[in-house]
CSV table of C-alpha atoms (C1' of nucleotides) in Angstrom, one decimal:
chain,number,residue,atom,x,y,z
A,25,MET,CA,-0.1,-1.7,-14.0
A,26,GLY,CA,-0.6,1.0,-11.4
A,27,ARG,CA,1.4,4.1,-11.0
A,28,TRP,CA,3.2,2.6,-8.0
A,29,GLN,CA,4.5,-0.7,-7.0
A,30,PRO,CA,1.8,-2.7,-5.3
A,31,ASN,CA,1.6,-3.6,-1.6
A,32,ALA,CA,3.4,-0.6,-0.1
A,33,ARG,CA,2.4,-1.6,3.4
A,34,GLY,CA,3.8,-5.1,3.0
A,35,ARG,CA,7.0,-3.8,1.6
A,36,LEU,CA,7.4,-1.4,4.5
A,37,GLU,CA,6.7,-4.2,7.0
A,38,GLN,CA,9.2,-6.5,5.4
A,39,ALA,CA,11.9,-3.8,5.1
A,40,ALA,CA,11.4,-2.8,8.7
A,41,LEU,CA,11.7,-6.4,10.0
A,42,GLU,CA,14.8,-6.9,8.0
A,43,LEU,CA,16.5,-3.7,9.1
A,44,TYR,CA,15.5,-4.2,12.8
A,45,ARG,CA,17.1,-7.7,12.6
A,46,GLU,CA,20.1,-6.5,10.7
A,47,GLN,CA,21.1,-3.5,12.8
A,48,GLY,CA,18.6,-3.3,15.7
A,49,PHE,CA,15.5,-1.2,16.2
A,50,GLU,CA,17.2,1.9,17.6
A,51,ARG,CA,19.9,2.1,15.0
A,52,THR,CA,17.3,1.9,12.2
A,53,THR,CA,15.7,5.2,11.0
A,54,VAL,CA,12.3,5.4,9.4
A,55,LYS,CA,14.0,7.0,6.5
A,56,GLU,CA,16.1,3.9,5.9
A,57,ILE,CA,13.0,1.6,6.1
A,58,ALA,CA,11.2,3.8,3.6
A,59,ALA,CA,14.2,3.9,1.3
A,60,ARG,CA,14.5,0.1,1.3
A,61,ALA,CA,10.8,-0.1,0.4
A,62,GLY,CA,11.2,2.4,-2.3
A,63,LEU,CA,9.1,5.0,-0.5
A,64,THR,CA,9.5,8.1,1.6
A,65,GLU,CA,9.5,8.6,5.3
A,66,ARG,CA,6.2,10.5,5.0
A,67,THR,CA,4.5,7.6,3.4
A,68,PHE,CA,5.7,5.3,6.2
A,69,PHE,CA,3.8,7.4,8.7
A,70,ARG,CA,0.7,7.3,6.5
A,71,TYR,CA,0.6,3.5,7.0
A,72,PHE,CA,1.9,3.2,10.6
A,73,ALA,CA,1.3,5.5,13.5
A,74,ASP,CA,4.8,5.1,14.7
A,75,LYS,CA,8.1,3.3,14.2
A,76,ARG,CA,7.0,0.4,16.5
A,77,GLU,CA,3.6,-0.2,15.0
A,78,VAL,CA,5.1,-1.6,11.8
A,79,LEU,CA,5.8,-4.8,13.7
A,80,PHE,CA,2.2,-5.1,15.0
A,81,PRO,CA,-0.4,-5.6,12.2
A,82,ASP,CA,-3.2,-3.2,12.7
A,83,ALA,CA,-6.8,-4.2,13.4
A,84,ASN,CA,-5.1,-7.0,15.5
A,85,PRO,CA,-6.0,-10.0,13.5
A,86,LEU,CA,-5.1,-12.2,16.4
A,87,GLN,CA,-7.7,-10.6,18.5
A,88,GLU,CA,-10.3,-11.2,15.8
A,89,LEU,CA,-9.4,-14.8,15.6
A,90,ILE,CA,-9.6,-15.3,19.3
A,91,LEU,CA,-13.0,-13.7,19.5
A,92,ALA,CA,-14.3,-15.7,16.5
A,93,ALA,CA,-13.0,-18.9,18.1
A,94,LEU,CA,-14.7,-18.0,21.4
A,95,ALA,CA,-17.9,-17.4,19.6
A,96,GLU,CA,-17.8,-21.0,18.4
A,97,VAL,CA,-17.7,-22.3,22.0
A,98,PRO,CA,-21.2,-23.2,23.4
A,99,ALA,CA,-22.4,-20.6,25.9
A,100,ASP,CA,-22.8,-23.1,28.6
A,101,VAL,CA,-19.1,-23.9,28.8
A,102,ALA,CA,-17.5,-22.3,31.9
A,103,PRO,CA,-15.6,-19.1,31.0
A,104,ILE,CA,-12.2,-20.6,31.9
A,105,ASP,CA,-12.8,-23.6,29.6
A,106,ALA,CA,-14.3,-21.4,26.9
A,107,VAL,CA,-11.2,-19.3,26.7
A,108,SER,CA,-9.0,-22.3,26.9
A,109,ARG,CA,-10.7,-23.8,23.9
A,110,ALA,CA,-10.7,-20.6,22.0
A,111,LEU,CA,-7.0,-20.1,22.5
A,112,GLN,CA,-6.2,-23.6,21.5
A,113,ALA,CA,-8.2,-23.3,18.3
A,114,THR,CA,-6.5,-20.0,17.6
A,115,ALA,CA,-3.1,-21.5,18.2
A,116,GLU,CA,-3.8,-24.1,15.5
A,117,ARG,CA,-5.2,-21.7,13.1
A,118,ALA,CA,-2.8,-18.8,13.4
A,119,PHE,CA,0.5,-20.2,14.6
A,120,GLU,CA,0.8,-23.7,13.2
A,121,GLY,CA,3.9,-23.9,11.1
A,122,ARG,CA,4.9,-20.3,11.8
A,123,ARG,CA,7.2,-20.9,14.7
A,124,GLY,CA,10.2,-19.8,12.8
A,125,PHE,CA,8.7,-16.4,11.9
A,126,ALA,CA,7.4,-16.0,15.4
A,127,ARG,CA,10.8,-16.6,16.8
A,128,GLN,CA,12.4,-14.1,14.5
A,129,ARG,CA,9.8,-11.4,15.3
A,130,GLN,CA,10.0,-12.2,19.0
A,131,SER,CA,13.8,-11.8,19.1
A,132,VAL,CA,13.4,-8.4,17.6
A,133,ILE,CA,10.8,-7.4,20.1
A,134,ALA,CA,12.7,-8.8,23.1
A,135,ALA,CA,15.7,-6.7,22.1
A,136,HIS,CA,14.0,-3.4,22.7
A,137,GLU,CA,12.0,-2.2,25.6
A,138,GLY,CA,9.8,0.0,23.5
A,139,LEU,CA,8.7,-2.9,21.4
A,140,ARG,CA,7.9,-5.0,24.5
A,141,GLU,CA,5.7,-2.1,25.7
A,142,ARG,CA,3.8,-2.1,22.5
A,143,GLU,CA,3.4,-5.9,22.7
A,144,LEU,CA,1.9,-5.7,26.2
A,145,VAL,CA,-0.6,-3.1,25.0
A,146,LYS,CA,-1.7,-5.4,22.2
A,147,LEU,CA,-2.1,-8.3,24.7
A,148,ALA,CA,-4.0,-6.0,27.1
A,149,SER,CA,-6.3,-5.1,24.2
A,150,ILE,CA,-7.0,-8.7,23.6
A,151,THR,CA,-7.7,-9.2,27.3
A,152,GLU,CA,-10.2,-6.4,27.4
A,153,ALA,CA,-11.9,-7.7,24.3
A,154,LEU,CA,-12.2,-11.1,25.9
A,155,ALA,CA,-13.7,-9.6,29.1
A,156,GLU,CA,-16.2,-7.7,27.0
A,157,ALA,CA,-17.1,-10.9,25.1
A,158,PHE,CA,-17.7,-12.7,28.4
A,159,ARG,CA,-19.9,-9.9,29.7
A,160,GLY,CA,-21.8,-10.2,26.4
A,161,ARG,CA,-22.2,-13.9,27.3
A,162,GLY,CA,-23.8,-13.0,30.6
A,163,VAL,CA,-20.8,-13.6,32.8
A,164,ALA,CA,-20.8,-11.1,35.7
A,165,GLU,CA,-17.9,-9.0,36.9
A,166,PRO,CA,-15.4,-9.6,38.3
A,167,ARG,CA,-15.4,-13.1,36.8
A,168,ALA,CA,-15.5,-11.9,33.2
A,169,SER,CA,-12.4,-9.8,33.7
A,170,LEU,CA,-10.6,-12.5,35.7
A,171,ALA,CA,-11.3,-15.2,33.1
A,172,ALA,CA,-10.0,-12.9,30.4
A,173,GLU,CA,-6.9,-12.1,32.4
A,174,ALA,CA,-6.4,-15.8,33.1
A,175,GLY,CA,-6.6,-16.5,29.5
A,176,SER,CA,-4.1,-13.8,28.5
A,177,ALA,CA,-1.8,-14.9,31.3
A,178,VAL,CA,-1.8,-18.5,30.1
A,179,PHE,CA,-1.4,-17.5,26.5
A,180,GLY,CA,1.6,-15.4,27.4
A,181,VAL,CA,3.3,-18.1,29.4
A,182,ALA,CA,2.5,-20.8,26.9
A,183,PHE,CA,3.7,-18.6,24.0
A,184,ARG,CA,7.0,-18.0,25.7
A,185,ARG,CA,7.4,-21.7,26.4
A,186,TRP,CA,6.6,-22.4,22.8
A,187,ILE,CA,9.0,-19.9,21.4
A,188,SER,CA,11.9,-20.7,23.7
A,189,GLY,CA,11.8,-24.5,23.1
A,190,PRO,CA,14.3,-26.3,21.0
A,191,GLU,CA,15.2,-24.5,17.8
A,192,ASP,CA,14.9,-27.6,15.6
A,193,PRO,CA,11.3,-27.6,14.3
A,194,ALA,CA,11.2,-31.4,14.6
A,195,ASP,CA,11.5,-31.1,18.4
A,196,ALA,CA,9.5,-28.0,18.7
A,197,PRO,CA,6.7,-28.0,21.3
A,198,ASP,CA,3.1,-27.5,20.2
A,199,LEU,CA,1.5,-24.2,21.1
A,200,ALA,CA,-2.0,-25.6,21.5
A,201,ARG,CA,-0.7,-28.3,23.8
A,202,GLU,CA,1.3,-25.8,25.8
A,203,ILE,CA,-1.9,-23.8,26.3
A,204,ARG,CA,-3.8,-26.8,27.4
A,205,GLU,CA,-1.1,-27.8,29.8
A,206,CYS,CA,-0.8,-24.3,31.2
A,207,PHE,CA,-4.5,-24.1,31.8
A,208,ALA,CA,-4.4,-27.5,33.6
A,209,GLU,CA,-1.5,-26.2,35.7
A,210,LEU,CA,-3.3,-23.0,36.5
A,211,LYS,CA,-6.3,-24.9,37.7
A,212,ALA,CA,-4.1,-27.2,39.8
A,213,ALA,CA,-2.4,-24.2,41.3
A,214,ALA,CA,-5.7,-22.6,42.1
A,215,ALA,CA,-7.1,-25.8,43.6
A,216,GLU,CA,-4.0,-26.3,45.7
A,217,GLY,CA,-4.7,-23.2,47.8
A,218,ASP,CA,-7.0,-22.9,50.8
A,219,THR,CA,-10.6,-22.7,49.8
A,220,ILE,CA,-11.0,-19.9,52.3
A,221,SER,CA,-8.4,-18.1,50.3
A,222,ARG,CA,-7.0,-15.8,52.9
B,5,MET,CA,22.9,25.9,52.0
B,6,GLY,CA,23.9,24.1,48.8
B,7,ARG,CA,24.4,25.7,45.5
B,8,TRP,CA,21.1,24.5,44.3
B,9,GLN,CA,17.6,24.1,45.6
B,10,PRO,CA,17.2,20.7,47.1
B,11,ASN,CA,15.2,17.8,45.8
B,12,ALA,CA,15.4,18.5,42.1
B,13,ARG,CA,13.9,15.1,41.3
B,14,GLY,CA,10.9,15.7,43.5
B,15,ARG,CA,10.3,19.1,42.1
B,16,LEU,CA,10.4,17.7,38.6
B,17,GLU,CA,7.9,14.9,39.5
B,18,GLN,CA,5.5,17.3,41.1
B,19,ALA,CA,5.7,19.9,38.3
B,20,ALA,CA,5.1,17.1,35.7
B,21,LEU,CA,2.1,15.7,37.5
B,22,GLU,CA,0.6,19.2,37.9
B,23,LEU,CA,1.1,20.1,34.2
B,24,TYR,CA,-0.1,16.7,32.9
B,25,ARG,CA,-3.2,17.3,34.9
B,26,GLU,CA,-3.7,20.9,33.9
B,27,GLN,CA,-3.1,20.6,30.2
B,28,GLY,CA,-2.6,17.0,29.4
B,29,PHE,CA,0.4,14.9,28.7
B,30,GLU,CA,0.9,15.6,25.1
B,31,ARG,CA,0.4,19.3,25.3
B,32,THR,CA,3.0,19.6,28.0
B,33,THR,CA,6.6,19.9,26.9
B,34,VAL,CA,9.6,18.8,28.9
B,35,LYS,CA,10.9,22.4,28.8
B,36,GLU,CA,7.7,23.5,30.6
B,37,ILE,CA,8.1,21.0,33.3
B,38,ALA,CA,11.7,21.9,33.8
B,39,ALA,CA,10.9,25.6,33.9
B,40,ARG,CA,8.3,25.1,36.6
B,41,ALA,CA,10.8,23.1,38.6
B,42,GLY,CA,13.4,25.9,38.1
B,43,LEU,CA,15.6,23.7,36.0
B,44,THR,CA,16.5,23.1,32.4
B,45,GLU,CA,15.2,20.5,30.0
B,46,ARG,CA,18.7,18.8,30.0
B,47,THR,CA,18.5,18.3,33.7
B,48,PHE,CA,15.1,16.7,33.4
B,49,PHE,CA,16.6,14.0,31.2
B,50,ARG,CA,19.4,13.4,33.6
B,51,TYR,CA,16.8,12.3,36.2
B,52,PHE,CA,14.3,10.6,33.9
B,53,ALA,CA,14.9,8.5,30.9
B,54,ASP,CA,11.9,10.0,29.1
B,55,LYS,CA,8.9,12.1,29.5
B,56,ARG,CA,6.7,9.3,30.8
B,57,GLU,CA,9.1,7.9,33.3
B,58,VAL,CA,8.6,10.9,35.6
B,59,LEU,CA,5.2,9.4,36.6
B,60,PHE,CA,6.8,6.0,37.5
B,61,PRO,CA,9.2,6.2,40.5
B,62,ASP,CA,12.3,4.4,39.6
B,63,ALA,CA,13.5,1.2,41.3
B,64,ASN,CA,9.7,0.4,41.5
B,65,PRO,CA,9.1,0.6,45.2
B,66,LEU,CA,5.8,-1.3,44.8
B,67,GLN,CA,7.8,-4.2,43.5
B,68,GLU,CA,10.1,-4.1,46.5
B,69,LEU,CA,7.2,-4.0,48.8
B,70,ILE,CA,5.5,-7.0,47.2
B,71,LEU,CA,8.6,-9.1,47.3
B,72,ALA,CA,9.2,-8.2,50.9
B,73,ALA,CA,5.7,-9.2,51.8
B,74,LEU,CA,6.0,-12.4,49.9
B,75,ALA,CA,9.2,-13.2,51.8
B,76,GLU,CA,7.2,-13.0,55.0
B,77,VAL,CA,4.8,-15.7,53.9
B,78,PRO,CA,5.9,-19.2,55.1
B,79,ALA,CA,7.4,-21.3,52.3
B,80,ASP,CA,4.9,-24.1,52.7
B,81,VAL,CA,1.9,-21.9,51.7
B,82,ALA,CA,0.7,-22.7,48.2
B,83,PRO,CA,2.0,-20.2,45.6
B,84,ILE,CA,-1.5,-18.9,44.8
B,85,ASP,CA,-2.2,-18.2,48.5
B,86,ALA,CA,1.3,-16.8,49.1
B,87,VAL,CA,0.8,-14.2,46.4
B,88,SER,CA,-2.6,-13.4,47.6
B,89,ARG,CA,-1.4,-12.7,51.1
B,90,ALA,CA,1.6,-10.7,49.9
B,91,LEU,CA,-0.6,-8.5,47.7
B,92,GLN,CA,-3.1,-7.9,50.5
B,93,ALA,CA,-0.3,-6.9,52.9
B,94,THR,CA,1.1,-4.6,50.3
B,95,ALA,CA,-2.3,-3.1,49.7
B,96,GLU,CA,-2.6,-2.2,53.3
B,97,ARG,CA,1.0,-0.9,53.5
B,98,ALA,CA,1.2,1.1,50.3
B,99,PHE,CA,-2.3,2.2,49.4
B,100,GLU,CA,-4.2,2.6,52.6
B,101,GLY,CA,-5.4,6.2,52.7
B,102,ARG,CA,-3.9,7.1,49.3
B,103,ARG,CA,-6.9,6.4,47.1
B,104,GLY,CA,-7.3,10.1,46.2
B,105,PHE,CA,-3.8,10.4,44.9
B,106,ALA,CA,-4.0,7.1,43.1
B,107,ARG,CA,-7.2,8.2,41.4
B,108,GLN,CA,-5.5,11.4,40.2
B,109,ARG,CA,-2.5,9.7,39.0
B,110,GLN,CA,-4.6,7.0,37.3
B,111,SER,CA,-6.7,9.5,35.5
B,112,VAL,CA,-3.6,11.1,34.0
B,113,ILE,CA,-2.3,7.7,32.9
B,114,ALA,CA,-5.6,6.6,31.5
B,115,ALA,CA,-5.7,9.7,29.3
B,116,HIS,CA,-2.7,8.8,27.3
B,117,GLU,CA,-1.9,5.5,25.5
B,118,GLY,CA,1.8,6.0,26.0
B,119,LEU,CA,1.4,6.2,29.7
B,120,ARG,CA,-0.7,3.1,29.8
B,121,GLU,CA,2.0,1.3,27.9
B,122,ARG,CA,4.6,2.3,30.5
B,123,GLU,CA,2.3,1.2,33.3
B,124,LEU,CA,1.9,-2.3,31.7
B,125,VAL,CA,5.6,-2.6,31.6
B,126,LYS,CA,5.9,-1.8,35.2
B,127,LEU,CA,3.3,-4.4,36.0
B,128,ALA,CA,5.1,-7.0,33.8
B,129,SER,CA,8.2,-6.3,35.7
B,130,ILE,CA,6.5,-7.1,39.0
B,131,THR,CA,5.1,-10.2,37.4
B,132,GLU,CA,8.5,-11.4,36.4
B,133,ALA,CA,10.0,-10.6,39.8
B,134,LEU,CA,7.2,-12.6,41.4
B,135,ALA,CA,7.9,-15.6,39.1
B,136,GLU,CA,11.6,-15.4,40.0
B,137,ALA,CA,10.8,-15.3,43.7
B,138,PHE,CA,8.6,-18.4,43.3
B,139,ARG,CA,11.4,-20.2,41.5
B,140,GLY,CA,13.7,-19.2,44.3
B,141,ARG,CA,11.1,-20.8,46.7
B,142,GLY,CA,11.4,-24.1,44.8
B,143,VAL,CA,8.2,-23.7,42.7
B,144,ALA,CA,8.7,-25.4,39.3
B,145,GLU,CA,7.8,-23.9,35.9
B,146,PRO,CA,5.3,-23.3,34.6
B,147,ARG,CA,3.6,-23.0,37.9
B,148,ALA,CA,5.9,-20.2,39.1
B,149,SER,CA,5.1,-18.1,36.1
B,150,LEU,CA,1.4,-18.9,36.2
B,151,ALA,CA,1.1,-18.1,39.9
B,152,ALA,CA,2.9,-14.8,39.3
B,153,GLU,CA,0.6,-14.0,36.3
B,154,ALA,CA,-2.4,-14.9,38.3
B,155,GLY,CA,-1.3,-12.5,41.1
B,156,SER,CA,-0.7,-9.7,38.7
B,157,ALA,CA,-4.0,-10.3,36.9
B,158,VAL,CA,-5.9,-10.2,40.2
B,159,PHE,CA,-4.0,-7.1,41.4
B,160,GLY,CA,-4.8,-5.3,38.1
B,161,VAL,CA,-8.5,-6.2,38.3
B,162,ALA,CA,-8.8,-5.4,42.0
B,163,PHE,CA,-7.0,-2.1,41.6
B,164,ARG,CA,-9.3,-1.0,38.8
B,165,ARG,CA,-12.3,-1.9,40.9
B,166,TRP,CA,-10.9,-0.1,43.9
B,167,ILE,CA,-10.1,3.0,41.8
B,168,SER,CA,-13.4,3.2,40.0
B,169,GLY,CA,-15.6,2.8,43.1
B,170,PRO,CA,-17.6,5.6,44.6
B,171,GLU,CA,-15.7,8.9,44.8
B,172,ASP,CA,-16.6,9.6,48.3
B,173,PRO,CA,-13.8,8.2,50.5
B,174,ALA,CA,-16.4,7.0,53.1
B,175,ASP,CA,-18.0,4.6,50.6
B,176,ALA,CA,-14.7,3.7,49.0
B,177,PRO,CA,-14.0,0.0,48.7
B,178,ASP,CA,-11.0,-1.5,50.4
B,179,LEU,CA,-8.2,-2.6,48.1
B,180,ALA,CA,-7.1,-5.6,50.3
B,181,ARG,CA,-10.6,-6.8,50.4
B,182,GLU,CA,-11.0,-6.5,46.6
B,183,ILE,CA,-7.8,-8.5,46.2
B,184,ARG,CA,-9.1,-11.2,48.5
B,185,GLU,CA,-12.4,-11.4,46.8
B,186,CYS,CA,-10.9,-11.5,43.3
B,187,PHE,CA,-8.6,-14.4,44.3
B,188,ALA,CA,-11.6,-16.2,45.7
B,189,GLU,CA,-13.5,-15.5,42.4
B,190,LEU,CA,-10.5,-16.7,40.3
B,191,LYS,CA,-10.4,-19.9,42.3
B,192,ALA,CA,-14.1,-20.4,41.9
B,193,ALA,CA,-13.8,-19.8,38.2
B,194,ALA,CA,-11.0,-22.2,37.9
B,195,ALA,CA,-12.8,-24.9,39.8
B,196,GLU,CA,-15.9,-24.4,37.8
B,197,GLY,CA,-14.3,-25.7,34.6
B,198,ASP,CA,-13.8,-29.3,33.6
B,199,THR,CA,-11.0,-31.0,35.5
B,200,ILE,CA,-9.9,-32.5,32.2
B,201,SER,CA,-9.5,-28.9,31.0
B,202,ARG,CA,-9.9,-29.5,27.3
C,9,DT,C1',-11.7,15.2,-22.9
C,10,DC,C1',-12.3,17.0,-18.4
C,11,DT,C1',-12.6,16.3,-13.6
C,12,DT,C1',-11.9,13.9,-9.7
C,13,DT,C1',-9.6,10.8,-6.8
C,14,DG,C1',-6.1,8.8,-4.1
C,15,DA,C1',-1.5,7.3,-3.2
C,16,DT,C1',2.6,9.5,-3.0
C,17,DG,C1',6.3,13.3,-2.7
C,18,DT,C1',8.2,17.7,-0.9
C,19,DC,C1',9.0,20.9,2.6
C,20,DA,C1',9.0,23.2,6.9
C,21,DG,C1',8.8,22.8,11.6
C,22,DC,C1',8.2,21.1,16.5
C,23,DG,C1',9.5,18.5,20.3
C,24,DA,C1',11.9,14.4,22.4
C,25,DC,C1',16.2,13.0,23.4
C,26,DT,C1',21.7,12.9,23.4
C,27,DG,C1',26.7,14.0,23.5
C,28,DA,C1',30.2,17.3,24.4
C,29,DC,C1',31.8,20.8,26.9
C,30,DA,C1',31.5,24.8,30.2
C,31,DT,C1',30.4,26.6,34.9
C,32,DC,C1',31.0,27.1,39.6
C,33,DG,C1',30.0,26.1,44.5
C,34,DT,C1',31.7,22.5,47.7
C,35,DC,C1',34.5,19.1,49.5
C,36,DT,C1',39.2,16.9,50.4
C,37,DG,C1',44.0,16.3,51.0
C,38,DC,C1',47.8,18.5,52.4
D,17,DG,C1',43.7,28.0,54.0
D,18,DC,C1',44.5,26.7,49.3
D,19,DA,C1',44.8,23.8,44.9
D,20,DG,C1',42.5,20.6,42.7
D,21,DA,C1',39.0,17.1,42.2
D,22,DC,C1',34.1,16.6,42.2
D,23,DG,C1',29.4,16.8,41.0
D,24,DA,C1',25.0,19.0,39.9
D,25,DT,C1',23.6,22.0,36.6
D,26,DG,C1',23.7,24.9,32.3
D,27,DT,C1',24.6,25.7,27.2
D,28,DC,C1',24.6,24.4,22.6
D,29,DA,C1',24.3,21.8,18.6
D,30,DG,C1',22.5,18.1,16.4
D,31,DT,C1',19.6,13.7,15.2
D,32,DC,C1',15.4,11.6,14.7
D,33,DG,C1',10.4,10.8,15.3
D,34,DC,C1',6.4,12.6,13.8
D,35,DT,C1',2.9,16.1,11.7
D,36,DG,C1',0.5,19.6,8.8
D,37,DA,C1',0.1,21.8,4.4
D,38,DC,C1',0.4,21.7,-0.1
D,39,DA,C1',2.0,19.7,-4.7
D,40,DT,C1',2.0,16.0,-8.2
D,41,DC,C1',0.2,12.9,-11.4
D,42,DA,C1',-1.5,8.4,-13.2
D,43,DA,C1',-5.9,6.2,-13.2
D,44,DA,C1',-10.8,6.0,-13.1
D,45,DG,C1',-14.9,7.8,-14.2
D,46,DA,C1',-18.4,11.4,-16.2
DNA sequence: TCTTTGATGTCAGCGACTGACATCGTCTGC
DNA sequence: GCAGACGATGTCAGTCGCTGACATCAAAGA
């Protein structure tokens, strides 16, 4: 066995989520988190850039999943449909069966403005990565950026609907379906307007 | 004359912008800002919740302008066109002739992640206000949220294009026109996809 | 066995932010 | 016109987030 308990990062993440839930984000000090994980404050900051980042796994695995899913979509599919498919696939791969955890985490984030800020940055990072992927696929600006933004917007709305549905897992909505329906709704809303688009 | 110099808030805002530009956000302390404004650090925090907020005028006047412009659009206009018109009107009212200032401010914000975070929160606040306004107009969910998100997305893309155009004011793009074109592009992108929207 | 390595601890310090209380012109009621 | 309330600001002490520099020490290799 090593000199230290294994999985320091995971212990810190878990301790932080627990404490944020128990007593709120602001009323939790980094020292407390570290103590619960059997480590020191200094070590916390070696793993996480700041007190908020502990709730947002680094390297943004969600972003990687989305880009990987997008890469699987044939290049001749229109950007808006490509991103729709990529997000639906990601929903099934990354969120299926994790609604309870997502709800917990989201309630912590919603309770503190600073955490919501960080969440928006992560989403913006995904948006930019999507735009870059579209450019790589030969989609010109501003369509690449707009398709990416549309995807992120739909994902955000669908995610909120998924999270805020009935608590009982049996009645819970399906994230992939929410995404599909929100894309359809967005298309309908866009088509409803004037084609001249004043 | 009063006991103190007038417009403490304005002096703090100006001092902060100057210092952030001169030496960067991180290398500027609140104490410095306050000193340049002829005040103390404590007073700074009576006007602004934190060091970033000084760059974002409170009560979000941009949000008020957008909502007011939206209220002027007839209720029978489709949401996507209503938000398009509202944003174009706001662009003319709030940004016409201010591209130089907007560029300066944006370069400060872009230089620091924390400031970008705050900017995203302000934009998200506008998005939510727009969604609420649509609900008030009788637009059902999720269309209300999606139209609001689409509007914010277009505004963000158009604003970036406007800001990053040629430096020379004579060749500068027009924000309202960028918005109009981005809405048209978004509609085209949405229409390009399958109607089944897999 | 000696050296190196890497995760962690220790310590000192800065700067953001807050609560409590003091100061002192100005305004208001009388 | 004066006492007292008021309100913007100052002063001070303290907590906490976060960082740099250096120490420690088991484990892994040479």
